[in-house]
Coordinates of C-alpha atoms (C1' of nucleotides) in Angstrom, one line a residue:
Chain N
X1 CA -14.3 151.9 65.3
X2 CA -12.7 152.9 62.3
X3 CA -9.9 150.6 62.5
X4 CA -12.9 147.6 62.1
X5 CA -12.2 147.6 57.7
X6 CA -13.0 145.1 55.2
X7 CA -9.5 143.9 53.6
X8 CA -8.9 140.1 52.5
X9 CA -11.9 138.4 51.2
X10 CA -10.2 135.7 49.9
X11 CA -11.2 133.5 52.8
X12 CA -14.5 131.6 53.8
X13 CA -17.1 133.5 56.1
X14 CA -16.5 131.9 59.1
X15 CA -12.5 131.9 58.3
X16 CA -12.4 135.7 57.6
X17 CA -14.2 136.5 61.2
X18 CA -12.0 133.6 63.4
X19 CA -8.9 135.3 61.5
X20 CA -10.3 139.0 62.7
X21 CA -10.5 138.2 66.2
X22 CA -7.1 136.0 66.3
X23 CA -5.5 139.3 64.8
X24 CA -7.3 141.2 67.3
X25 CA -6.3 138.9 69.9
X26 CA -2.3 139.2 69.0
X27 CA -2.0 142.6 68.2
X28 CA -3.6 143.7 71.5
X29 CA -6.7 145.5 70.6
X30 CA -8.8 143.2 72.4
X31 CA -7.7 143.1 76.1
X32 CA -8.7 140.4 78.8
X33 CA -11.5 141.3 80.6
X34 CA -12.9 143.3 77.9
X35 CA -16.2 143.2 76.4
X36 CA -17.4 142.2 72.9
X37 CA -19.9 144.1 71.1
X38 CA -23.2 142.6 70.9
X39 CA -23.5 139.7 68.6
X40 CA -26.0 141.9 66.3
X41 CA -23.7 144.7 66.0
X42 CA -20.9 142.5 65.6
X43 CA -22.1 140.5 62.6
X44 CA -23.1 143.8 60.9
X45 CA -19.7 145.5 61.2
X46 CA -18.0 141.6 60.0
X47 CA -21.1 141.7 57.4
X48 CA -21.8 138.0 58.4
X49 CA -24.6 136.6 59.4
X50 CA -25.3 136.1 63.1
X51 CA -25.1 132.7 63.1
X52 CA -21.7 132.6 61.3
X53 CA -20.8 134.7 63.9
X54 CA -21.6 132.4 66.3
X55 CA -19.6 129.7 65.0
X56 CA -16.3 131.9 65.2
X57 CA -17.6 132.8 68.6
X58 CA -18.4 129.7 70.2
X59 CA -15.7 128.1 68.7
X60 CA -13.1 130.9 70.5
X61 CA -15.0 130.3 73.5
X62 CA -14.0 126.1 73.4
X63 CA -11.2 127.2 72.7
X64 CA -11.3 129.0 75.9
X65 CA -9.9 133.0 74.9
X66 CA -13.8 134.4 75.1
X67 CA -16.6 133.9 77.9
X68 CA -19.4 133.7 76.8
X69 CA -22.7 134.4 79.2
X70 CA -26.1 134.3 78.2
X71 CA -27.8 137.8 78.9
X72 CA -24.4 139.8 79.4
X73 CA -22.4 139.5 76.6
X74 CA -19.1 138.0 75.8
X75 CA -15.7 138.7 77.5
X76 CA -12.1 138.4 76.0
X77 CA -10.8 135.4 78.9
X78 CA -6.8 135.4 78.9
X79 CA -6.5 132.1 77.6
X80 CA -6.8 129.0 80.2
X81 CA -4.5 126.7 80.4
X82 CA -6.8 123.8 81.7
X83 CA -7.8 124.1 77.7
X84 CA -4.4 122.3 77.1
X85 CA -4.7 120.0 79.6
X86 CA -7.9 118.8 78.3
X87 CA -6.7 118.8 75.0
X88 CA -3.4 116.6 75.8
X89 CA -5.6 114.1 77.6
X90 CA -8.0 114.0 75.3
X91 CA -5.5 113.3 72.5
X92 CA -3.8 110.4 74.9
X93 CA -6.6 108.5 74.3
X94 CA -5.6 108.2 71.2
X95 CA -2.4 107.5 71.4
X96 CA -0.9 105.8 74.4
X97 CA 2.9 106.0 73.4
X98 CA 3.4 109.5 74.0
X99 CA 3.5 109.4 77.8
X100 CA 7.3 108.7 77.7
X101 CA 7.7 111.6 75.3
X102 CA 6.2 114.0 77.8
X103 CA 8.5 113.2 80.4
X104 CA 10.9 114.3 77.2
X105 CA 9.1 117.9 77.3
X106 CA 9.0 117.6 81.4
X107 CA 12.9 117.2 81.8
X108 CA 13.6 120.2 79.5
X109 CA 10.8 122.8 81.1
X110 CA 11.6 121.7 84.9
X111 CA 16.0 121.3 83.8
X112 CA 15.5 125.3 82.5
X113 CA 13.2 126.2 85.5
X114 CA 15.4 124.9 88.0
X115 CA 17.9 126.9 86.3
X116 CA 16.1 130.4 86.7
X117 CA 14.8 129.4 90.3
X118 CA 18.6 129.4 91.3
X119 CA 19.2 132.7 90.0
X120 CA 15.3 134.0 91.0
X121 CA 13.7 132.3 93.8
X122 CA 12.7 134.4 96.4
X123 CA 12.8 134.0 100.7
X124 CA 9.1 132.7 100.1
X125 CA 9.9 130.6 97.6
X126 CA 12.3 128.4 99.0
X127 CA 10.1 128.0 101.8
X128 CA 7.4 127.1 99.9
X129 CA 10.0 124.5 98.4
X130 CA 10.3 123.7 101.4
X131 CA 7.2 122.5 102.6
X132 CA 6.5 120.6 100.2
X133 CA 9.5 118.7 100.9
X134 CA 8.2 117.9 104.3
X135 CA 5.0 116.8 102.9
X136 CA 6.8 114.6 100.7
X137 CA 8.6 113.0 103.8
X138 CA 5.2 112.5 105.5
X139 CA 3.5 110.8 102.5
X140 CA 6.3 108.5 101.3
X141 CA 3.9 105.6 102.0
X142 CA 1.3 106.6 100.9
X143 CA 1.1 106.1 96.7
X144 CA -2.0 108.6 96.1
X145 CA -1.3 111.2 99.1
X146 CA 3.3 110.8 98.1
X147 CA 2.4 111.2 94.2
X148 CA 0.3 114.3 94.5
X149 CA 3.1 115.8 97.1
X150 CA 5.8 114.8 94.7
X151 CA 4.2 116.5 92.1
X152 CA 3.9 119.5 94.3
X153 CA 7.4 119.5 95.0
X154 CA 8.3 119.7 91.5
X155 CA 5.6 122.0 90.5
X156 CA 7.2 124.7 93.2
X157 CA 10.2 124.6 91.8
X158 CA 9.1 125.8 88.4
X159 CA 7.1 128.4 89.8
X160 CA 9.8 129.4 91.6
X161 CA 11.8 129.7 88.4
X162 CA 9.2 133.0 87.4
X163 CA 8.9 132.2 84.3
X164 CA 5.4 132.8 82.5
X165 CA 6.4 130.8 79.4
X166 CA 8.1 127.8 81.0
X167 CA 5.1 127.6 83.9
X168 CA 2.6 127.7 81.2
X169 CA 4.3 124.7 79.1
X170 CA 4.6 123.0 82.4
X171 CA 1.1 123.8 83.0
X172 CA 0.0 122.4 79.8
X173 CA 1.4 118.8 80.7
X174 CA 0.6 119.0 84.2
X175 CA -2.3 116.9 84.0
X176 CA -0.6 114.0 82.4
X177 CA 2.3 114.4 85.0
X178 CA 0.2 114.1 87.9
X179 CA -1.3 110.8 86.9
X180 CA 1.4 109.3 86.2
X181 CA 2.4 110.4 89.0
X182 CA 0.5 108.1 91.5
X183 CA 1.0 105.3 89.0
X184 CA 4.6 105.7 89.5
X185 CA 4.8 105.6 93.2
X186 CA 2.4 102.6 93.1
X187 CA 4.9 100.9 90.8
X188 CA 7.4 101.9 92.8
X189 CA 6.4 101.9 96.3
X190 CA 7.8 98.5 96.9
X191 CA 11.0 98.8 95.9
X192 CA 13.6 98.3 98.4
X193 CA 15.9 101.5 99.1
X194 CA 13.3 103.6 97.0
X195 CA 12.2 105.4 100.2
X196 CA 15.3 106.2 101.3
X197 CA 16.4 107.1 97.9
X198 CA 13.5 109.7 97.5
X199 CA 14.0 111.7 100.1
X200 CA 17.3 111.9 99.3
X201 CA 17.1 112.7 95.7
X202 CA 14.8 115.6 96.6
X203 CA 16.7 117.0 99.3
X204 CA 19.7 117.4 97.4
X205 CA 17.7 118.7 94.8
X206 CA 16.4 121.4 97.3
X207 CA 19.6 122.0 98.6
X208 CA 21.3 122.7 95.5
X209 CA 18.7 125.1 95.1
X210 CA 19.5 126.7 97.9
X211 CA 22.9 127.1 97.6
X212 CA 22.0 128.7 94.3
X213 CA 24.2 126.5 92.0
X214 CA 22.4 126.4 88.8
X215 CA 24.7 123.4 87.1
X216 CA 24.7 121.8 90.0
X217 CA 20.9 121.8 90.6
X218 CA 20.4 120.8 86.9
X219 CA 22.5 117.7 87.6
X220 CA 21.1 116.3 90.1
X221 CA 17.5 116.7 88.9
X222 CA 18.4 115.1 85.3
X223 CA 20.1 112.3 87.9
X224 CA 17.2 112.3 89.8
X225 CA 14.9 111.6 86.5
X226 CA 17.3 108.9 85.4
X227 CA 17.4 107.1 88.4
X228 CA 13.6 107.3 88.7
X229 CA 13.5 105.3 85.6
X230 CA 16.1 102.7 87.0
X231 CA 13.5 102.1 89.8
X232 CA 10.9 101.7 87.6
X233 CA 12.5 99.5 85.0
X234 CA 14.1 97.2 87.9
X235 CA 10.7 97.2 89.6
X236 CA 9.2 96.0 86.5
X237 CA 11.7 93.3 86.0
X238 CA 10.8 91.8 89.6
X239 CA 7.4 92.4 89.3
X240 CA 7.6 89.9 85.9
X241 CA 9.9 87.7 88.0
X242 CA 7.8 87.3 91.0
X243 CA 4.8 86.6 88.3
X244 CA 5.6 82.8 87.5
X245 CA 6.4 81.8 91.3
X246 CA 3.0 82.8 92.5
Chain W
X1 CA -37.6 122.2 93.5
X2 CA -37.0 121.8 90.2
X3 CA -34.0 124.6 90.6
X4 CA -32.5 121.7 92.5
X5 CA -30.6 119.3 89.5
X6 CA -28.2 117.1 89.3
X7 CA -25.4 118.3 87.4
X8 CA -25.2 117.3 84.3
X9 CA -28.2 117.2 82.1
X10 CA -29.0 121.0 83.0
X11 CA -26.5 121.6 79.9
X12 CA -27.3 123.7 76.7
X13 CA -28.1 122.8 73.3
X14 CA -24.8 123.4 72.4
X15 CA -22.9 121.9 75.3
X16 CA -25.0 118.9 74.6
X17 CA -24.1 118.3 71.2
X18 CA -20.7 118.6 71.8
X19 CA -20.6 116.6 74.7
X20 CA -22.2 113.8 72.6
X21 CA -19.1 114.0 70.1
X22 CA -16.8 114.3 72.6
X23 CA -18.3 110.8 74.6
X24 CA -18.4 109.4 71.6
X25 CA -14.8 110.2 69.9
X26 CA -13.9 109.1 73.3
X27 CA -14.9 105.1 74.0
X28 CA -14.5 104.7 70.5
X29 CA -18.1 105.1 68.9
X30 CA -16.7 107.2 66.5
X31 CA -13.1 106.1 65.0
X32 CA -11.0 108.1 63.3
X33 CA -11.5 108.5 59.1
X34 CA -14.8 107.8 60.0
X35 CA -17.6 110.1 58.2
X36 CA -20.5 111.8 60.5
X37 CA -23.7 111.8 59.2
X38 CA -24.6 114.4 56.8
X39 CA -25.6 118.3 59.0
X40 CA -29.7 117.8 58.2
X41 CA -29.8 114.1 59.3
X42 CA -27.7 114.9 62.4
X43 CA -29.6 117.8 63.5
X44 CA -32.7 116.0 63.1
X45 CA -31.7 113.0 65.4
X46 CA -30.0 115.0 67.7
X47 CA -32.9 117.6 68.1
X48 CA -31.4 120.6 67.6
X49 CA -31.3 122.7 64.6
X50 CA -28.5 123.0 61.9
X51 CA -26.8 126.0 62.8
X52 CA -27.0 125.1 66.6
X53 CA -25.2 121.9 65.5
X54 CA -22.8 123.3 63.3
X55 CA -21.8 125.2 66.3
X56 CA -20.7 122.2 67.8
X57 CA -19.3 120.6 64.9
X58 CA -16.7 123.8 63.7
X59 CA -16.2 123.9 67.5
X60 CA -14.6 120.2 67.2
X61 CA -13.3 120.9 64.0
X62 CA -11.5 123.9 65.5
X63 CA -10.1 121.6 68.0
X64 CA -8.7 119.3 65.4
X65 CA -11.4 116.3 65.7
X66 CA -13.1 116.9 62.6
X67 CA -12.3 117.6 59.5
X68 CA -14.9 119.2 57.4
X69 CA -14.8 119.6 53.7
X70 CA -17.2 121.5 51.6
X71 CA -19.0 119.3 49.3
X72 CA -18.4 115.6 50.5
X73 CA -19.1 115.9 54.2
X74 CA -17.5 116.1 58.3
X75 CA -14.5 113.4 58.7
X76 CA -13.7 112.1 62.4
X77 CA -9.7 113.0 62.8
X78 CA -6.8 111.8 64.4
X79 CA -6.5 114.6 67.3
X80 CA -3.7 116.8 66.1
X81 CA -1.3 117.9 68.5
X82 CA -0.6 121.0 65.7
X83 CA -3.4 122.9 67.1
X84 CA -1.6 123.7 70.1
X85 CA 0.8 125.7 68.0
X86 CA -2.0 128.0 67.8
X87 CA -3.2 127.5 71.1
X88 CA 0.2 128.8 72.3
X89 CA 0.7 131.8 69.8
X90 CA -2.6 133.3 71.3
X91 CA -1.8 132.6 74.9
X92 CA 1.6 133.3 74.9
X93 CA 1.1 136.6 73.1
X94 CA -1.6 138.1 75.2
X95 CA 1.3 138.6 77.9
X96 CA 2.9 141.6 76.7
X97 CA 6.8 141.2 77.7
X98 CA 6.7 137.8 77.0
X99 CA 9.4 137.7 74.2
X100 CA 12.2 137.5 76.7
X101 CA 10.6 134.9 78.5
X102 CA 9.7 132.8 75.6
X103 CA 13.2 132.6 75.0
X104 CA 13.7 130.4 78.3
X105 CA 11.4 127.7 77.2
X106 CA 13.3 127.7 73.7
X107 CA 16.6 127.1 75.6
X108 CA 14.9 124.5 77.6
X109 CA 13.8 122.4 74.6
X110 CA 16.6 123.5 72.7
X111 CA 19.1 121.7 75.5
X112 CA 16.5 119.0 75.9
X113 CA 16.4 117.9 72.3
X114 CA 20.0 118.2 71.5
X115 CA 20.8 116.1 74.2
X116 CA 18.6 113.3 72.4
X117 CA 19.7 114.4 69.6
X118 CA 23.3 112.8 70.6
X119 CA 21.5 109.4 71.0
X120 CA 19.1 109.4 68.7
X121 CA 20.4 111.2 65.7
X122 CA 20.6 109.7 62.5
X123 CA 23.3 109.7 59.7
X124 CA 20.8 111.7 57.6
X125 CA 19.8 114.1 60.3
X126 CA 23.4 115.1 60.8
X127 CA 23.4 115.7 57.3
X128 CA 20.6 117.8 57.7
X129 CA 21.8 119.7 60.2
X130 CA 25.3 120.3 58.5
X131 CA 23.5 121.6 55.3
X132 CA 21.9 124.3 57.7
X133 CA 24.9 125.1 58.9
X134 CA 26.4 125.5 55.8
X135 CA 23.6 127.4 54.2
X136 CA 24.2 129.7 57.9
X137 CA 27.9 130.3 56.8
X138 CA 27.1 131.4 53.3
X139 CA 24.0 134.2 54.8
X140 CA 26.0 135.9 57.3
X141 CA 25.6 139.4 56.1
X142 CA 22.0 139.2 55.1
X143 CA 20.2 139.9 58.3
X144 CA 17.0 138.4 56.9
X145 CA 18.0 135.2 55.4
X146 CA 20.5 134.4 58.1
X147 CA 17.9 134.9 60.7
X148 CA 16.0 132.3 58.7
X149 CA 19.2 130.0 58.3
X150 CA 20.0 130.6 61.9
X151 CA 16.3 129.7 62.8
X152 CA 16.6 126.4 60.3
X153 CA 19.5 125.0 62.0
X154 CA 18.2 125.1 65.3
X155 CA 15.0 123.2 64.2
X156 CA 17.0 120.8 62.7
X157 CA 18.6 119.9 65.8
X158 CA 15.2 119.9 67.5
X159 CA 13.7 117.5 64.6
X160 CA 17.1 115.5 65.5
X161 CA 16.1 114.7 68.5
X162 CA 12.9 112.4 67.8
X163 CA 10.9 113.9 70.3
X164 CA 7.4 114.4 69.3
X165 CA 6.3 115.9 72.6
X166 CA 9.2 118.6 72.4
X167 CA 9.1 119.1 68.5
X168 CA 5.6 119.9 68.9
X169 CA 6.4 122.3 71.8
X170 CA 8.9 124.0 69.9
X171 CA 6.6 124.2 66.7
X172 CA 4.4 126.1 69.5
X173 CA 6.6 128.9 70.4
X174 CA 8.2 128.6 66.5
X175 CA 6.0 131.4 65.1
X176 CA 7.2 133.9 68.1
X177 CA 10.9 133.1 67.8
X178 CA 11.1 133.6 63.7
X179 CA 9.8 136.9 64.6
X180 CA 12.6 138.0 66.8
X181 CA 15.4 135.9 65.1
X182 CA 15.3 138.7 62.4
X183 CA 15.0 141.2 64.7
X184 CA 18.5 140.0 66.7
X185 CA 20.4 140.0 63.6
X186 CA 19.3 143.7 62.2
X187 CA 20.6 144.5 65.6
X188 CA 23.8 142.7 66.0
X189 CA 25.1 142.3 62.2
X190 CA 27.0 145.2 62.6
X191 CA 28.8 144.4 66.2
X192 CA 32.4 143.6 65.7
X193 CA 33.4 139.6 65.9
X194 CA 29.7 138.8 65.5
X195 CA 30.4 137.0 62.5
X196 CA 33.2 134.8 63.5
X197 CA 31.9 133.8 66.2
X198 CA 28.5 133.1 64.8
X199 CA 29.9 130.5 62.6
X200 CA 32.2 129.2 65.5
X201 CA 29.5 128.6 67.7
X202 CA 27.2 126.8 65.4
X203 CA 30.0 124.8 64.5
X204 CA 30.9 123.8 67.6
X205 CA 27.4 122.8 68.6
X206 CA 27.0 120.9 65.2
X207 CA 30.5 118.8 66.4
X208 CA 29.5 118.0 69.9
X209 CA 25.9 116.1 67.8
X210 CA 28.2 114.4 66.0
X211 CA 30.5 113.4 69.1
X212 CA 27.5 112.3 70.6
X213 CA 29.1 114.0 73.4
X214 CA 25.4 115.4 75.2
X215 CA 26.6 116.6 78.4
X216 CA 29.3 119.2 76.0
X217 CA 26.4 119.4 72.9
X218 CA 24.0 121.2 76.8
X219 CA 26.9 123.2 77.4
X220 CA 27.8 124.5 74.1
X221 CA 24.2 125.5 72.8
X222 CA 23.6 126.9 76.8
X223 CA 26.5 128.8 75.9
X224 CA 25.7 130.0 73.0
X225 CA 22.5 131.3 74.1
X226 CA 24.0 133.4 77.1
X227 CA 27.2 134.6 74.2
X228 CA 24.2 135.6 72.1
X229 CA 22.6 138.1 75.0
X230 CA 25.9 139.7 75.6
X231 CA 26.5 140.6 72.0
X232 CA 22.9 141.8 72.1
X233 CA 23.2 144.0 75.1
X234 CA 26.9 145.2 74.1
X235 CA 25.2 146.6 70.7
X236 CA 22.5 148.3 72.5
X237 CA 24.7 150.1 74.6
X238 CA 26.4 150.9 71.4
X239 CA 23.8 151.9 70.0
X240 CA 22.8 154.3 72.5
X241 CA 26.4 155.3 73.2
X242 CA 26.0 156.8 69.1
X243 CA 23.3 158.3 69.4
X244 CA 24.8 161.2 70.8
X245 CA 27.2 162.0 68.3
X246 CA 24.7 162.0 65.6
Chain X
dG1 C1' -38.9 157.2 102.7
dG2 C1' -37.4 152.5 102.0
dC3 C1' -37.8 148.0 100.4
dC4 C1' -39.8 144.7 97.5
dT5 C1' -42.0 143.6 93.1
dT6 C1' -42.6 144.2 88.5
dA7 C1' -41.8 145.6 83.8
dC8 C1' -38.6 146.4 80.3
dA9 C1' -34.7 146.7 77.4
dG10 C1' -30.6 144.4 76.0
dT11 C1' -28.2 140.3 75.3
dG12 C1' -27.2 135.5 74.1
dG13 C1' -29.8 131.0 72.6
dT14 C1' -32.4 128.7 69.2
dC15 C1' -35.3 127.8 65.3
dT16 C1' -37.1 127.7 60.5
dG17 C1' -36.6 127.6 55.8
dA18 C1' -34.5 129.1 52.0
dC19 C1' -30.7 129.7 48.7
dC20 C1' -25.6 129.4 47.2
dA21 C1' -21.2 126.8 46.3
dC22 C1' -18.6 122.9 46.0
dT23 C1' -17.9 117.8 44.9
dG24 C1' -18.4 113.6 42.6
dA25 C1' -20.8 110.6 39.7
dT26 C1' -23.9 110.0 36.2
dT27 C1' -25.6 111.0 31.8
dC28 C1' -25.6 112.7 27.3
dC29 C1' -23.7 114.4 23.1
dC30 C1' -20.1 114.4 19.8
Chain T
dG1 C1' -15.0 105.9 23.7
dG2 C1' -14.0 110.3 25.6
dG3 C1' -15.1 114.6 27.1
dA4 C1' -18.5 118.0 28.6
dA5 C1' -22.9 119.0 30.6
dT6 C1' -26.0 117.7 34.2
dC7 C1' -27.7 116.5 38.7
dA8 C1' -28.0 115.0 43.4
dG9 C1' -25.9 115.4 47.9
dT10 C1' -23.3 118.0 51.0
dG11 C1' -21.5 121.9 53.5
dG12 C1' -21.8 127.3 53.5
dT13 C1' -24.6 131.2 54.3
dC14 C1' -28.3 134.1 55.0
dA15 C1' -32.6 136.7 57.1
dG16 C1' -35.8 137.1 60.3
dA17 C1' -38.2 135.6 64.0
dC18 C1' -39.0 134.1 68.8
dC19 C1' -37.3 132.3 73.5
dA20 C1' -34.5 132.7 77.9
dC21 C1' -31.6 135.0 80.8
dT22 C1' -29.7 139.3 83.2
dG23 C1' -29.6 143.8 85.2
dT24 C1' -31.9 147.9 85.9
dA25 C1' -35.3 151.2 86.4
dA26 C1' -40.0 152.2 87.3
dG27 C1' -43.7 151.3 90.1
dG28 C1' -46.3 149.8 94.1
dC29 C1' -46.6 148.3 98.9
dC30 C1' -45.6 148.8 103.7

DNA sequence: GGCCTTACAGTGGTCTGACCACTGATTCCC
DNA sequence: GGGAATCAGTGGTCAGACCACTGTAAGGCC
């Protein structure tokens, strides 16, 4: 209770009160799972008004670190990560180009997480690897059913890489990945050699993991990115070709 | 019967303000630089009242769709990836021994970006990156303004490598890692060969940019990273080795 | 006595109407 | 003509009231 003091005014109302709960937040007074003071009490302690309040409030709560429920109270949320995903697709609309980037930010986090799986994944986790490696074999004709499984696949191996930070960055992107995704594989499906080429790619990826050769696992998934694009680029190029003949 | 509705126009006052902005910002009724009506004639047309829709509105400013200035009015805004810097402070910060992990995602966009870096670099970002290191070399013994210089050149690089996607993540995770560059460098300044090799290192990363050489410019920053933890550990064991004789 | 219903207190949700503070342009005085 | 005072429009803030939802405790029915 005491620690709740009046220091900086120099900021606007609705600053000062955002700025108390962000501090809150980071220094770890508030915990997840906790429970706000009433919204009364609250604005009397802040010395705001309730609605002012509110606006620092709800405004957390879109921004997905409170919960907010009407005739309970609010809740410090840890913060979600569908927030980001939201955000990032939101923001595409906008601004179309930075798809390629992403696969910029998606090369480093999965390149680093394949890295720690080597040294960290567990029995379970390579089975889970695993599996999803079958499911990629069963799916390879299918464009919707293959992309979601190839997303799988590469989703396990960062988890498997126990990295909070990493699965949360990867998390943050996820969304975008797995549409483009599906696009991909419908871009791609066509190709000739491109099924064999997959389930190659993958296993070796898999098996590098296995063998718990961290440079050697980064390798092949960097190749395995760059060769992805090769497909793509060369399937483009035919698609254009094919264009005037029909 | 009427407890049975369709989902979606069961939503709050609120929800459904912000959910008009969102639609809206979204197929393009609103365009960015664009100015909203003033509070009073939007809260009369939408039906709610003005605080209600000011909830909304600092909600979306929060997000980085608005921008609202006292006096003139509420601005539509190019969405601004810079919020997620904040976005990932919080989230990243309510995990307690995260610092340690946090470093795994800077390696990965560190490797990531310098690896652009060697394609993409410019004469005057080499430049750039040359004056850190040069402003690194002349800070060694002050733990606080070489952390910073130490800091700077590794964001150079980053900047170096034209990645937007990975800039931004780094900007994310920026605020964390300045805390604990100072921190390192209190606790290593006084190990023996720190300093030699601290400039060795950053040169040698600085000459595999300017090689273009990305495969060596991954392996000397990866390396650098994992040199850096052993110093650290060898000086804590120091440390605690001393602490007995005193 | 046990279960269901009801009433109540506490909480967020919303509204009204007022006043303050900032911005920009207009007007007025020198 | 130039600078300062003025004013209208806008966001910023406030107080107090009432509504709607939730969980619980008191009360009534079986």
């Amino acid at each position: 209770m005491s620690t709740m003091l009046a220091e900086g005014d120099d900021l606007s109302g609705a600053e000062k009160v955002f700025t108390f709960f962000r501090d809150a937040l980071l220094n770890g007074t508030l915990k997840p799972g906790e429970r706000l003071l009433g919204e009364r009490e609250l604005s009397l302690r802040l010395s705001v008004s309730r609605p002012l309040l509110r606006e620092a409030l709800r405004s957390l709560a879109m921004l997905g670190f409170l919960d907010i429920r009407h005739g309970k109270g609010a809740y410090v949320r840890q913060a979600d990560i569908n927030v980001l995903s939201d955000f990032f697709t939101f923001s595409l609309a906008q601004q179309p180009d930075i798809l390629d980037d992403v696969m910029q930010a998606r090369i480093a986090i999965e390149c680093q997480a394949i890295r720690l799986a080597c040294e960290r994944a567990t029995e379970s986790d390579l089975k889970r690897i695993g599996s999803k490696l079958t499911r990629l074999m069963d799916t390879l004709h299918d464009p919707i059913e293959g992309g979601a499984a190839d997303f799988a696949f590469h989703q396990a191996i960062v988890e498997a890489g126990h990295s909070e930070a990493l699965a949360t960055l990867y998390g943050a992107i996820g969304e975008l990945l797995r549409r483009s995704h599906v696009q991909r594989r419908e871009v791609t499906v066509s190709e000739p050699g491109i099924v064999d080429y997959l389930v190659e790619a993958h296993r070796e990826v898999f098996l590098s993991i296995v063998d718990r050769n961290s440079d050697a696992a980064d390798r092949k998934l960097r190749d395995h990115f760059a060769i992805g694009d090769e497909f793509r680029r060369r399937s483009l190029i035919s698609a254009f070709a094919r264009r005037p003949q029909t």
